Each structure stands twice: as C-alpha cells, then as structure tokens.
Amino acid sequence: MFELHHLTAQEQWDWLQRGEVTPVELAAHYLERIERLDGDLGAFVTVTADAALDRARAVAETVPKTAQLWGLPFGDKDLVNRAGVPTGFGSGLMSGFVPETSDEIVEVLDAAGGVSLGKTNAPEFGLPSYTESLVAPPARNPWDPSLGAGGSSGGAAVAVSAGLLPFAPGSDGGGSVRIPAAACGLVGLKPSRGLVPSGTGLDKLAGLVVPGPLARTVADAAMMLDALVAGGDYPFTLRAPRWDGGALLNAAVRGEGRFQLGVMTSSPWDDAYDIHVSVEASDALALAVAELDAIGHGLEELRLEPDPSYAPNFRTIWQAGASGIPAEGAELDSLEPLTRWLVERGRAISARDLIAALAALTTFERSIIRQFSRFDAVLTPALALTPRPVGWYDSEDAELNFAQQVQYTPFTSFANVTGLPAITLPVAQTAVGIPMGVQVVGRPGGEATLLAIGAQLERRLLWQRRHPPQW
C-alpha cells in the first residue's frame, strides 16, 4: 500500500507544491511513524510534535512556496541548539539544558521552509563514530537492530533509513555524516570546507567539522545541500570553489560526465593501526568500480604515500577539540570514559605540541591534494568493516575504543583534515542484506562531480528501491 514516506524528498516537495498534500498532513504522517516505530530504533531523543504541527501550519500560511525545503520535515541533530527545545549533546553533563537561542544552521533550515520534528540521537558531544550513550537508547540499524547505526549522526541516519524523515542534516568532523549513512544504506555528503555559510569549518579547530545531508537519493542530498549553501552570507574572504552550473541539484539530476577516477584501499591510519578491509567492503568497492568502468570512466589504482605522522597528529587535534567540553572537577566523573580520556588528554597538550600538529596536518592536506591532483575523484571503501554490533565498542578502555573506531572507519577522517568533499553511496548489500557502501572523495569544491557520479551509480544499482523492514 502506498504511503507518503515512499516518495523521495523531491517528490514530496512536488506534491506539496501542487497541493496534493499539505505541510501539516506530511508532518502528521511522519510523527505517527515516529510514535509507532522509533521505540525500537532510537532515532530521536526528543520529539516536538505540537511545535512541529504549529510550525507546519505557519509554513503553509507565511512562508513562500518557492522556499527550497517548503513543508518538508527534518530533524535537528542533538548537538545543535534550537531555542526552547532541550539540547542534550548525548551527555548527562547537559541534562536539563534548554537553549534560549538557535544555532545558525537551525535558522537556515527554518528559513528554507523546513519543519523540524525534534532532535535526532547523537553520542556524547559527537565524539564517537557510533551512537550509543548513557543518556539515551542506542541508535539501532533499521536493517538489523542488533547492529549499530554508526555515528555521530546515527539518529539522523536511522530516521531517514526507516522512513521516519525524508532526509536530515548531520555534522561531520571525522566521518559523522558518511559513517552512519554507509551503515544504514543512505547517501551521506560532507561538503568542502568553506562551502556552507552556517558551517564553514573555518571557525573549528583544524577546520574539521562541517554540516552535511543524509538522504535516500543523491538528488535529495543535493536538495538539502543547496538549501544549506544558499542560507546565509559569507563572512570570510576564503570559501570553497564552486562550479558554474547553478544549483548542485542540477548535477545530481543530470548525472552527466566521464571522469578520471582513482581507486584506493590504503588509508592514512595504516602505519599506526592494524587496518583490515573486510570481504564485504572489498566486494562493494569492486562492484562500484565495475559499474563505473562499464559507464566509461577512467580508473586507476592509487596508493597513499606513507605518512606515519598522521595518526598521532589527528589524535592530538581530536583530543584538543574535546578539551573545551564544559566539565570541571567532579563534573568530569559524569562523562563517559572515552570522553573523559579525550578531555583530559586534550587539556594536557601544550600549545607548542598543538601548533606542531596543526602544521603537520596542513602539510598532509597539501600532500593529499597533490597526490589526488590527476584525478577528478578518488574511490575508497566507505567503511572497512560491516556495521558493528550494538555494544561492540569497549566502554571502559578508551585507548582500545579509539583503536576500534579507527579500524571501522579508516577512510573518512582524512577528508575532514584536507577539507575535501566526500560522499558515501550505498552501492551494495551483504549476503544477509546489510548495506555496504563506497566513498568518493572530490577535489576542493568538487561536489558537482561527486553528485554526478552518485547519480550515475544510483541509476544502475537502484539502491533507492531497497528498504529495511520498517518501510
């Protein structure tokens, strides 16, 4: 039987424009699904049903229908502030916190005509690559609830995959959009540093964190990214290069072009950790390569030049970034072991060591861009392993936990360090039906190429027709 969530976000927008469904009816449909299904999934930590319906009525009455996301539901990741709605940051430390003002990305999505249904699940302060905290149920993979959804935008990925939202924004500092998208069978896009005004990354330590969309189709991801890009002024003279083809949605819809592509299974973590690419991850990459070869793209194997400094320098930056978490004295005891380890290590880093790490990662960025320069984009596995079981990560030994995260996700963080755009695409499924994806990393400002490649693969592999049991 047909239901509204069977439509893509693009199709839902068309229905809204034609008056075949109203913003209130669409919001009510998703709220009913959240109430009925989310108890077993852990996609949301807060559902603002009354506010969402009021917002949907206001959109219908006061927001121009030409707004890019007019009437479309989404969820705010629980690391961003929406005035009057609790923001928990996945942590007991922030229990009871209700912000009085909204973050810029929230205002941008509202200005685009979107309707927030609540807050999506995130791990403590967004630091892990899985979404299991002490203050909320784990975000469970809709394809197999015994498996995790990845992180840190795990709740957003669960919601979109299970048809509780048409698409969702996430944030990505080391893979936090792409990891859960790959685990849950979605498209996840991390834009170039500087592209999105409300989250350029330029104001973050080492420029790591930027917002990006999670969606079931390439066009839906481009639709949300266009709204994020359009939603603000640029306060910086530095910004990511842009293509001259208009909206990025144009590239996603057309899916045109033949490109020179690198294929890479080495990672910058290889010198420091035992990285093993599973058969399932290798098979997904081989499938994508075969399809791209059949289309007529040029393909060439690429191996990264060894750089033993990457792992310690990235760890330094990750720990330094955690040092600013507002926990002092006895409050540190309320943090999870991984978070506390990161905070305490970060606060022990000297200014001299931090400056050295930043300089080394800038050198690494230039090296990667040079190594990738002969390619329009580079393919890697999205994840090295299949989605990990809930409870797989060590909850006490922070060093082991960090190593487990690296071994699961060795291909994502370097795109944040270099500021390059990257997209994960759900090209395959395992023998038991679990999603497996590939990552495509582009040139600076190369989102249009990534979207075109994604659209071409989507047409051939039809992943948008695959759905988990909750569908």
Short mmCIF file of N, CA and C in Angstrom, two decimals, residues 189-350:
data_model
loop_
_atom_site.label_atom_id
_atom_site.label_comp_id
_atom_site.label_asym_id
_atom_site.label_seq_id
_atom_site.Cartn_x
_atom_site.Cartn_y
_atom_site.Cartn_z
N LEU A 189 26.76 13.13 2.51
CA LEU A 189 27.67 14.05 1.82
C LEU A 189 28.29 15.03 2.81
N LYS A 190 29.62 15.02 2.86
CA LYS A 190 30.38 16.05 3.58
C LYS A 190 30.87 17.07 2.58
N PRO A 191 30.41 18.32 2.66
CA PRO A 191 30.84 19.32 1.67
C PRO A 191 32.26 19.82 1.94
N SER A 192 32.78 20.54 0.96
CA SER A 192 34.10 21.16 1.09
C SER A 192 34.11 22.15 2.24
N ARG A 193 35.25 22.24 2.88
CA ARG A 193 35.43 23.28 3.90
C ARG A 193 35.19 24.66 3.27
N GLY A 194 34.36 25.45 3.91
CA GLY A 194 34.09 26.80 3.43
C GLY A 194 32.85 26.93 2.57
N LEU A 195 32.22 25.81 2.18
CA LEU A 195 31.10 25.90 1.24
C LEU A 195 29.81 26.35 1.90
N VAL A 196 29.53 25.86 3.09
CA VAL A 196 28.24 26.13 3.75
C VAL A 196 28.42 27.28 4.73
N PRO A 197 27.75 28.41 4.51
CA PRO A 197 27.97 29.58 5.37
C PRO A 197 27.71 29.32 6.85
N SER A 198 26.70 28.50 7.16
CA SER A 198 26.36 28.26 8.56
C SER A 198 27.27 27.23 9.21
N GLY A 199 28.20 26.67 8.45
CA GLY A 199 29.13 25.69 9.00
C GLY A 199 30.32 25.54 8.10
N THR A 200 31.10 26.60 7.96
CA THR A 200 32.22 26.59 7.02
C THR A 200 33.32 25.63 7.45
N GLY A 201 33.43 25.39 8.76
CA GLY A 201 34.58 24.66 9.29
C GLY A 201 35.75 25.56 9.57
N LEU A 202 35.73 26.76 9.02
CA LEU A 202 36.87 27.66 9.19
C LEU A 202 37.01 28.15 10.62
N ASP A 203 35.93 28.08 11.39
CA ASP A 203 35.98 28.52 12.78
C ASP A 203 36.18 27.36 13.75
N LYS A 204 36.46 26.17 13.23
CA LYS A 204 36.68 24.99 14.06
C LYS A 204 38.16 24.63 14.08
N LEU A 205 38.59 23.98 15.16
CA LEU A 205 39.98 23.57 15.27
C LEU A 205 40.34 22.65 14.11
N ALA A 206 41.36 23.02 13.35
CA ALA A 206 41.82 22.30 12.16
C ALA A 206 40.78 22.25 11.06
N GLY A 207 39.70 23.00 11.20
CA GLY A 207 38.69 23.08 10.14
C GLY A 207 37.97 21.78 9.88
N LEU A 208 37.82 20.93 10.91
CA LEU A 208 37.32 19.58 10.67
C LEU A 208 35.82 19.51 10.44
N VAL A 209 35.02 20.24 11.21
CA VAL A 209 33.58 19.97 11.30
C VAL A 209 32.78 20.84 10.34
N VAL A 210 31.98 20.18 9.50
CA VAL A 210 31.05 20.87 8.62
C VAL A 210 29.72 20.12 8.63
N PRO A 211 28.59 20.82 8.34
CA PRO A 211 27.31 20.13 8.23
C PRO A 211 27.15 19.48 6.87
N GLY A 212 26.28 18.49 6.79
CA GLY A 212 26.00 17.85 5.51
C GLY A 212 24.74 17.03 5.58
N PRO A 213 24.16 16.65 4.44
CA PRO A 213 22.89 15.94 4.40
C PRO A 213 23.03 14.43 4.40
N LEU A 214 22.02 13.77 4.96
CA LEU A 214 21.82 12.33 4.82
C LEU A 214 20.48 12.14 4.12
N ALA A 215 20.46 11.29 3.08
CA ALA A 215 19.26 11.13 2.27
C ALA A 215 19.24 9.76 1.62
N ARG A 216 18.09 9.40 1.07
CA ARG A 216 17.99 8.11 0.39
C ARG A 216 18.46 8.20 -1.06
N THR A 217 18.40 9.37 -1.66
CA THR A 217 18.82 9.54 -3.04
C THR A 217 19.83 10.66 -3.15
N VAL A 218 20.59 10.63 -4.24
CA VAL A 218 21.59 11.66 -4.48
C VAL A 218 20.91 13.03 -4.66
N ALA A 219 19.79 13.05 -5.39
CA ALA A 219 19.10 14.32 -5.61
C ALA A 219 18.57 14.90 -4.31
N ASP A 220 18.06 14.05 -3.42
CA ASP A 220 17.57 14.55 -2.13
C ASP A 220 18.71 15.16 -1.31
N ALA A 221 19.89 14.52 -1.35
CA ALA A 221 21.04 15.07 -0.64
C ALA A 221 21.44 16.42 -1.23
N ALA A 222 21.43 16.52 -2.55
CA ALA A 222 21.77 17.79 -3.21
C ALA A 222 20.76 18.86 -2.87
N MET A 223 19.50 18.50 -2.77
CA MET A 223 18.44 19.45 -2.45
C MET A 223 18.69 20.10 -1.08
N MET A 224 19.02 19.26 -0.08
CA MET A 224 19.29 19.83 1.24
C MET A 224 20.59 20.62 1.23
N LEU A 225 21.60 20.14 0.53
CA LEU A 225 22.87 20.87 0.49
C LEU A 225 22.68 22.24 -0.15
N ASP A 226 21.89 22.32 -1.22
CA ASP A 226 21.62 23.61 -1.84
C ASP A 226 21.00 24.58 -0.84
N ALA A 227 20.07 24.08 -0.02
CA ALA A 227 19.44 24.95 0.98
C ALA A 227 20.46 25.42 2.01
N LEU A 228 21.37 24.54 2.40
CA LEU A 228 22.40 24.94 3.36
C LEU A 228 23.36 25.96 2.76
N VAL A 229 23.72 25.77 1.49
CA VAL A 229 24.65 26.69 0.84
C VAL A 229 24.01 28.06 0.64
N ALA A 230 22.73 28.07 0.27
CA ALA A 230 22.05 29.33 -0.01
C ALA A 230 21.70 30.11 1.24
N GLY A 231 21.73 29.41 2.38
CA GLY A 231 21.16 30.01 3.59
C GLY A 231 22.08 30.86 4.39
N GLY A 232 22.70 31.87 3.81
CA GLY A 232 23.50 32.77 4.62
C GLY A 232 24.49 33.56 3.80
N ASP A 233 25.05 34.57 4.44
CA ASP A 233 26.10 35.37 3.83
C ASP A 233 27.46 34.76 4.17
N TYR A 234 28.45 35.11 3.37
CA TYR A 234 29.80 34.60 3.61
C TYR A 234 30.61 35.67 4.34
N PRO A 235 30.90 35.43 5.63
CA PRO A 235 31.68 36.42 6.37
C PRO A 235 33.17 36.30 6.15
N PHE A 236 33.59 35.35 5.31
CA PHE A 236 35.01 35.12 5.09
C PHE A 236 35.37 35.44 3.64
N THR A 237 36.61 35.88 3.43
CA THR A 237 37.08 36.03 2.06
C THR A 237 37.42 34.68 1.46
N LEU A 238 37.72 33.69 2.32
CA LEU A 238 38.03 32.35 1.86
C LEU A 238 36.76 31.52 1.82
N ARG A 239 36.51 30.85 0.70
CA ARG A 239 35.39 29.92 0.61
C ARG A 239 35.75 28.85 -0.43
N ALA A 240 35.04 27.75 -0.37
CA ALA A 240 35.33 26.66 -1.29
C ALA A 240 35.01 27.07 -2.72
N PRO A 241 35.77 26.62 -3.70
CA PRO A 241 35.43 26.88 -5.09
C PRO A 241 34.05 26.32 -5.42
N ARG A 242 33.36 26.95 -6.35
CA ARG A 242 32.04 26.48 -6.77
C ARG A 242 32.04 26.23 -8.27
N TRP A 243 31.25 25.26 -8.68
CA TRP A 243 31.10 25.04 -10.11
C TRP A 243 30.15 26.09 -10.66
N ASP A 244 30.07 26.23 -11.98
CA ASP A 244 29.28 27.30 -12.59
C ASP A 244 27.98 26.77 -13.19
N GLY A 245 27.51 25.61 -12.69
CA GLY A 245 26.31 25.01 -13.25
C GLY A 245 25.04 25.31 -12.49
N GLY A 246 25.07 26.33 -11.61
CA GLY A 246 23.89 26.68 -10.85
C GLY A 246 23.74 25.81 -9.62
N ALA A 247 22.50 25.43 -9.31
CA ALA A 247 22.24 24.60 -8.14
C ALA A 247 22.95 23.26 -8.25
N LEU A 248 23.43 22.75 -7.13
CA LEU A 248 24.06 21.43 -7.13
C LEU A 248 23.06 20.35 -7.50
N LEU A 249 21.79 20.62 -7.26
CA LEU A 249 20.75 19.67 -7.66
C LEU A 249 20.80 19.41 -9.16
N ASN A 250 21.21 20.40 -9.94
CA ASN A 250 21.33 20.20 -11.39
C ASN A 250 22.29 19.05 -11.71
N ALA A 251 23.42 19.03 -11.02
CA ALA A 251 24.40 17.97 -11.26
C ALA A 251 23.85 16.61 -10.85
N ALA A 252 23.10 16.59 -9.73
CA ALA A 252 22.55 15.32 -9.25
C ALA A 252 21.47 14.79 -10.17
N VAL A 253 20.68 15.67 -10.75
CA VAL A 253 19.59 15.23 -11.63
C VAL A 253 20.15 14.81 -12.99
N ARG A 254 21.09 15.57 -13.51
CA ARG A 254 21.63 15.25 -14.84
C ARG A 254 22.52 14.01 -14.81
N GLY A 255 23.36 13.92 -13.79
CA GLY A 255 24.26 12.77 -13.71
C GLY A 255 25.12 12.60 -14.95
N GLU A 256 25.72 13.68 -15.38
CA GLU A 256 26.47 13.66 -16.64
C GLU A 256 27.97 13.71 -16.37
N GLY A 257 28.75 13.22 -17.34
CA GLY A 257 30.20 13.37 -17.30
C GLY A 257 30.94 12.05 -17.26
N ARG A 258 32.14 12.08 -17.81
CA ARG A 258 33.07 10.97 -17.74
C ARG A 258 34.32 11.50 -17.04
N PHE A 259 34.79 10.77 -16.06
CA PHE A 259 35.83 11.29 -15.18
C PHE A 259 36.99 10.32 -15.05
N GLN A 260 38.11 10.86 -14.64
CA GLN A 260 39.28 10.05 -14.32
C GLN A 260 39.26 9.80 -12.81
N LEU A 261 39.19 8.54 -12.42
CA LEU A 261 38.96 8.19 -11.03
C LEU A 261 40.10 7.35 -10.49
N GLY A 262 40.55 7.67 -9.28
CA GLY A 262 41.49 6.82 -8.57
C GLY A 262 40.72 5.83 -7.71
N VAL A 263 41.33 4.69 -7.45
CA VAL A 263 40.73 3.65 -6.59
C VAL A 263 41.76 3.34 -5.51
N MET A 264 41.37 3.52 -4.25
CA MET A 264 42.34 3.47 -3.16
C MET A 264 41.81 2.60 -2.01
N THR A 265 42.64 1.68 -1.54
CA THR A 265 42.29 0.90 -0.35
C THR A 265 43.29 1.10 0.79
N SER A 266 44.30 1.93 0.57
CA SER A 266 45.19 2.31 1.67
C SER A 266 44.57 3.48 2.42
N SER A 267 44.97 3.66 3.67
CA SER A 267 44.45 4.77 4.48
C SER A 267 45.59 5.41 5.25
N PRO A 268 45.41 6.63 5.71
CA PRO A 268 46.48 7.28 6.47
C PRO A 268 46.69 6.69 7.87
N TRP A 269 45.82 5.79 8.29
CA TRP A 269 45.97 5.13 9.60
C TRP A 269 46.79 3.85 9.51
N ASP A 270 47.17 3.42 8.31
CA ASP A 270 47.78 2.11 8.13
C ASP A 270 49.09 1.94 8.90
N ASP A 271 49.83 3.03 9.10
CA ASP A 271 51.11 2.93 9.79
C ASP A 271 50.97 2.77 11.29
N ALA A 272 49.80 3.12 11.84
CA ALA A 272 49.65 3.14 13.29
C ALA A 272 48.74 2.06 13.84
N TYR A 273 47.83 1.54 12.99
CA TYR A 273 46.86 0.56 13.46
C TYR A 273 46.79 -0.60 12.47
N ASP A 274 46.30 -1.73 12.96
CA ASP A 274 46.11 -2.90 12.10
C ASP A 274 44.79 -2.73 11.37
N ILE A 275 44.84 -2.23 10.15
CA ILE A 275 43.64 -1.96 9.36
C ILE A 275 43.41 -3.14 8.42
N HIS A 276 42.23 -3.71 8.52
CA HIS A 276 41.84 -4.83 7.66
C HIS A 276 40.55 -4.47 6.95
N VAL A 277 40.56 -4.53 5.62
CA VAL A 277 39.36 -4.26 4.83
C VAL A 277 38.63 -5.59 4.62
N SER A 278 37.40 -5.66 5.10
CA SER A 278 36.64 -6.91 5.05
C SER A 278 36.29 -7.29 3.62
N VAL A 279 35.94 -8.55 3.44
CA VAL A 279 35.50 -9.02 2.13
C VAL A 279 34.28 -8.24 1.66
N GLU A 280 33.37 -7.96 2.58
CA GLU A 280 32.15 -7.24 2.21
C GLU A 280 32.46 -5.83 1.72
N ALA A 281 33.40 -5.16 2.38
CA ALA A 281 33.79 -3.81 1.95
C ALA A 281 34.50 -3.87 0.60
N SER A 282 35.37 -4.85 0.42
CA SER A 282 36.07 -5.01 -0.85
C SER A 282 35.10 -5.32 -1.99
N ASP A 283 34.12 -6.15 -1.71
CA ASP A 283 33.13 -6.50 -2.74
C ASP A 283 32.32 -5.28 -3.16
N ALA A 284 31.96 -4.44 -2.20
CA ALA A 284 31.21 -3.23 -2.53
C ALA A 284 32.03 -2.31 -3.42
N LEU A 285 33.31 -2.15 -3.08
CA LEU A 285 34.18 -1.31 -3.90
C LEU A 285 34.34 -1.90 -5.29
N ALA A 286 34.51 -3.21 -5.39
CA ALA A 286 34.67 -3.86 -6.70
C ALA A 286 33.42 -3.67 -7.55
N LEU A 287 32.25 -3.74 -6.92
CA LEU A 287 31.00 -3.53 -7.66
C LEU A 287 30.95 -2.12 -8.23
N ALA A 288 31.27 -1.13 -7.40
CA ALA A 288 31.25 0.25 -7.88
C ALA A 288 32.25 0.46 -9.00
N VAL A 289 33.44 -0.10 -8.86
CA VAL A 289 34.46 0.03 -9.90
C VAL A 289 33.97 -0.58 -11.20
N ALA A 290 33.37 -1.76 -11.13
CA ALA A 290 32.89 -2.43 -12.34
C ALA A 290 31.81 -1.60 -13.02
N GLU A 291 30.90 -1.03 -12.25
CA GLU A 291 29.83 -0.22 -12.83
C GLU A 291 30.38 1.06 -13.45
N LEU A 292 31.32 1.69 -12.78
CA LEU A 292 31.91 2.91 -13.33
C LEU A 292 32.74 2.63 -14.57
N ASP A 293 33.41 1.49 -14.58
CA ASP A 293 34.15 1.09 -15.77
C ASP A 293 33.20 0.86 -16.94
N ALA A 294 32.05 0.24 -16.67
CA ALA A 294 31.07 -0.01 -17.73
C ALA A 294 30.51 1.29 -18.30
N ILE A 295 30.41 2.31 -17.46
CA ILE A 295 29.92 3.61 -17.93
C ILE A 295 30.95 4.28 -18.84
N GLY A 296 32.23 4.01 -18.60
CA GLY A 296 33.26 4.61 -19.43
C GLY A 296 34.22 5.53 -18.71
N HIS A 297 34.18 5.54 -17.38
CA HIS A 297 35.12 6.35 -16.62
C HIS A 297 36.51 5.72 -16.67
N GLY A 298 37.53 6.57 -16.60
CA GLY A 298 38.88 6.08 -16.45
C GLY A 298 39.14 5.70 -15.01
N LEU A 299 39.78 4.57 -14.78
CA LEU A 299 40.02 4.08 -13.43
C LEU A 299 41.47 3.66 -13.28
N GLU A 300 42.06 4.05 -12.16
CA GLU A 300 43.48 3.76 -11.92
C GLU A 300 43.69 3.55 -10.43
N GLU A 301 44.43 2.51 -10.08
CA GLU A 301 44.71 2.25 -8.67
C GLU A 301 45.65 3.32 -8.12
N LEU A 302 45.43 3.65 -6.84
CA LEU A 302 46.21 4.68 -6.17
C LEU A 302 46.58 4.16 -4.78
N ARG A 303 47.81 4.38 -4.38
CA ARG A 303 48.21 4.04 -3.02
C ARG A 303 48.79 5.29 -2.37
N LEU A 304 48.30 5.58 -1.16
CA LEU A 304 48.79 6.76 -0.46
C LEU A 304 50.26 6.65 -0.13
N GLU A 305 50.95 7.76 -0.22
CA GLU A 305 52.33 7.81 0.26
C GLU A 305 52.32 7.68 1.78
N PRO A 306 53.19 6.86 2.35
CA PRO A 306 53.20 6.68 3.81
C PRO A 306 53.41 8.00 4.54
N ASP A 307 52.68 8.17 5.64
CA ASP A 307 52.84 9.36 6.48
C ASP A 307 52.58 8.95 7.93
N PRO A 308 53.63 8.47 8.62
CA PRO A 308 53.44 7.98 9.99
C PRO A 308 53.04 9.07 10.98
N SER A 309 53.09 10.33 10.57
CA SER A 309 52.73 11.40 11.49
C SER A 309 51.22 11.63 11.55
N TYR A 310 50.46 11.08 10.60
CA TYR A 310 49.02 11.40 10.54
C TYR A 310 48.30 10.97 11.81
N ALA A 311 48.49 9.72 12.22
CA ALA A 311 47.73 9.21 13.35
C ALA A 311 47.98 10.00 14.63
N PRO A 312 49.22 10.21 15.06
CA PRO A 312 49.42 10.98 16.29
C PRO A 312 48.94 12.41 16.19
N ASN A 313 49.08 13.01 15.02
CA ASN A 313 48.64 14.40 14.89
C ASN A 313 47.12 14.52 14.88
N PHE A 314 46.44 13.57 14.23
CA PHE A 314 44.98 13.61 14.29
C PHE A 314 44.49 13.38 15.71
N ARG A 315 45.09 12.43 16.41
CA ARG A 315 44.72 12.19 17.81
C ARG A 315 44.90 13.46 18.63
N THR A 316 45.99 14.16 18.41
CA THR A 316 46.23 15.41 19.14
C THR A 316 45.10 16.41 18.91
N ILE A 317 44.70 16.57 17.66
CA ILE A 317 43.65 17.53 17.33
C ILE A 317 42.32 17.08 17.91
N TRP A 318 42.02 15.79 17.82
CA TRP A 318 40.75 15.28 18.35
C TRP A 318 40.68 15.48 19.86
N GLN A 319 41.79 15.23 20.54
CA GLN A 319 41.83 15.43 21.99
C GLN A 319 41.77 16.91 22.34
N ALA A 320 42.47 17.73 21.58
CA ALA A 320 42.44 19.17 21.85
C ALA A 320 41.04 19.72 21.65
N GLY A 321 40.33 19.23 20.62
CA GLY A 321 38.97 19.68 20.40
C GLY A 321 38.05 19.32 21.54
N ALA A 322 38.28 18.16 22.16
CA ALA A 322 37.45 17.74 23.29
C ALA A 322 37.76 18.52 24.56
N SER A 323 38.92 19.14 24.62
CA SER A 323 39.33 19.81 25.87
C SER A 323 38.41 20.95 26.26
N GLY A 324 37.67 21.49 25.30
CA GLY A 324 36.78 22.60 25.59
C GLY A 324 35.43 22.21 26.14
N ILE A 325 35.15 20.92 26.27
CA ILE A 325 33.87 20.48 26.85
C ILE A 325 33.75 21.07 28.25
N PRO A 326 32.61 21.68 28.58
CA PRO A 326 32.49 22.45 29.83
C PRO A 326 32.31 21.57 31.06
N ALA A 327 33.31 20.77 31.38
CA ALA A 327 33.29 19.93 32.57
C ALA A 327 34.51 20.23 33.42
N GLU A 328 34.29 20.52 34.68
CA GLU A 328 35.38 20.85 35.59
C GLU A 328 35.23 20.03 36.87
N GLY A 329 36.35 19.66 37.46
CA GLY A 329 36.33 19.00 38.74
C GLY A 329 35.50 17.73 38.73
N ALA A 330 34.57 17.66 39.68
CA ALA A 330 33.73 16.47 39.81
C ALA A 330 32.85 16.24 38.60
N GLU A 331 32.62 17.28 37.79
CA GLU A 331 31.79 17.10 36.60
C GLU A 331 32.42 16.12 35.61
N LEU A 332 33.73 16.01 35.64
CA LEU A 332 34.40 15.06 34.75
C LEU A 332 33.94 13.63 34.99
N ASP A 333 33.51 13.34 36.22
CA ASP A 333 33.04 12.00 36.54
C ASP A 333 31.73 11.66 35.85
N SER A 334 31.01 12.68 35.39
CA SER A 334 29.73 12.42 34.70
C SER A 334 29.94 12.08 33.24
N LEU A 335 31.16 12.24 32.74
CA LEU A 335 31.44 11.94 31.34
C LEU A 335 31.71 10.46 31.15
N GLU A 336 31.44 9.97 29.95
CA GLU A 336 31.75 8.59 29.62
C GLU A 336 33.28 8.42 29.53
N PRO A 337 33.78 7.21 29.74
CA PRO A 337 35.24 7.01 29.78
C PRO A 337 35.97 7.54 28.55
N LEU A 338 35.42 7.32 27.34
CA LEU A 338 36.09 7.81 26.14
C LEU A 338 36.17 9.33 26.16
N THR A 339 35.05 9.99 26.49
CA THR A 339 35.02 11.45 26.50
C THR A 339 35.99 12.00 27.54
N ARG A 340 35.95 11.41 28.73
CA ARG A 340 36.84 11.91 29.78
C ARG A 340 38.31 11.75 29.37
N TRP A 341 38.65 10.61 28.77
CA TRP A 341 40.02 10.39 28.30
C TRP A 341 40.42 11.45 27.29
N LEU A 342 39.53 11.74 26.34
CA LEU A 342 39.83 12.75 25.33
C LEU A 342 40.00 14.13 25.97
N VAL A 343 39.12 14.47 26.91
CA VAL A 343 39.18 15.78 27.57
C VAL A 343 40.49 15.91 28.35
N GLU A 344 40.80 14.90 29.15
CA GLU A 344 42.00 15.00 29.99
C GLU A 344 43.27 15.00 29.16
N ARG A 345 43.31 14.19 28.12
CA ARG A 345 44.48 14.21 27.23
C ARG A 345 44.58 15.55 26.51
N GLY A 346 43.44 16.08 26.09
CA GLY A 346 43.45 17.35 25.39
C GLY A 346 43.95 18.49 26.24
N ARG A 347 43.56 18.50 27.51
CA ARG A 347 43.98 19.58 28.40
C ARG A 347 45.44 19.48 28.81
N ALA A 348 46.04 18.31 28.56
CA ALA A 348 47.47 18.14 28.87
C ALA A 348 48.36 18.51 27.70
N ILE A 349 47.78 18.80 26.54
CA ILE A 349 48.58 19.13 25.35
C ILE A 349 49.12 20.55 25.47
N SER A 350 50.38 20.72 25.20
CA SER A 350 50.97 22.06 25.25
C SER A 350 50.63 22.84 23.99
#
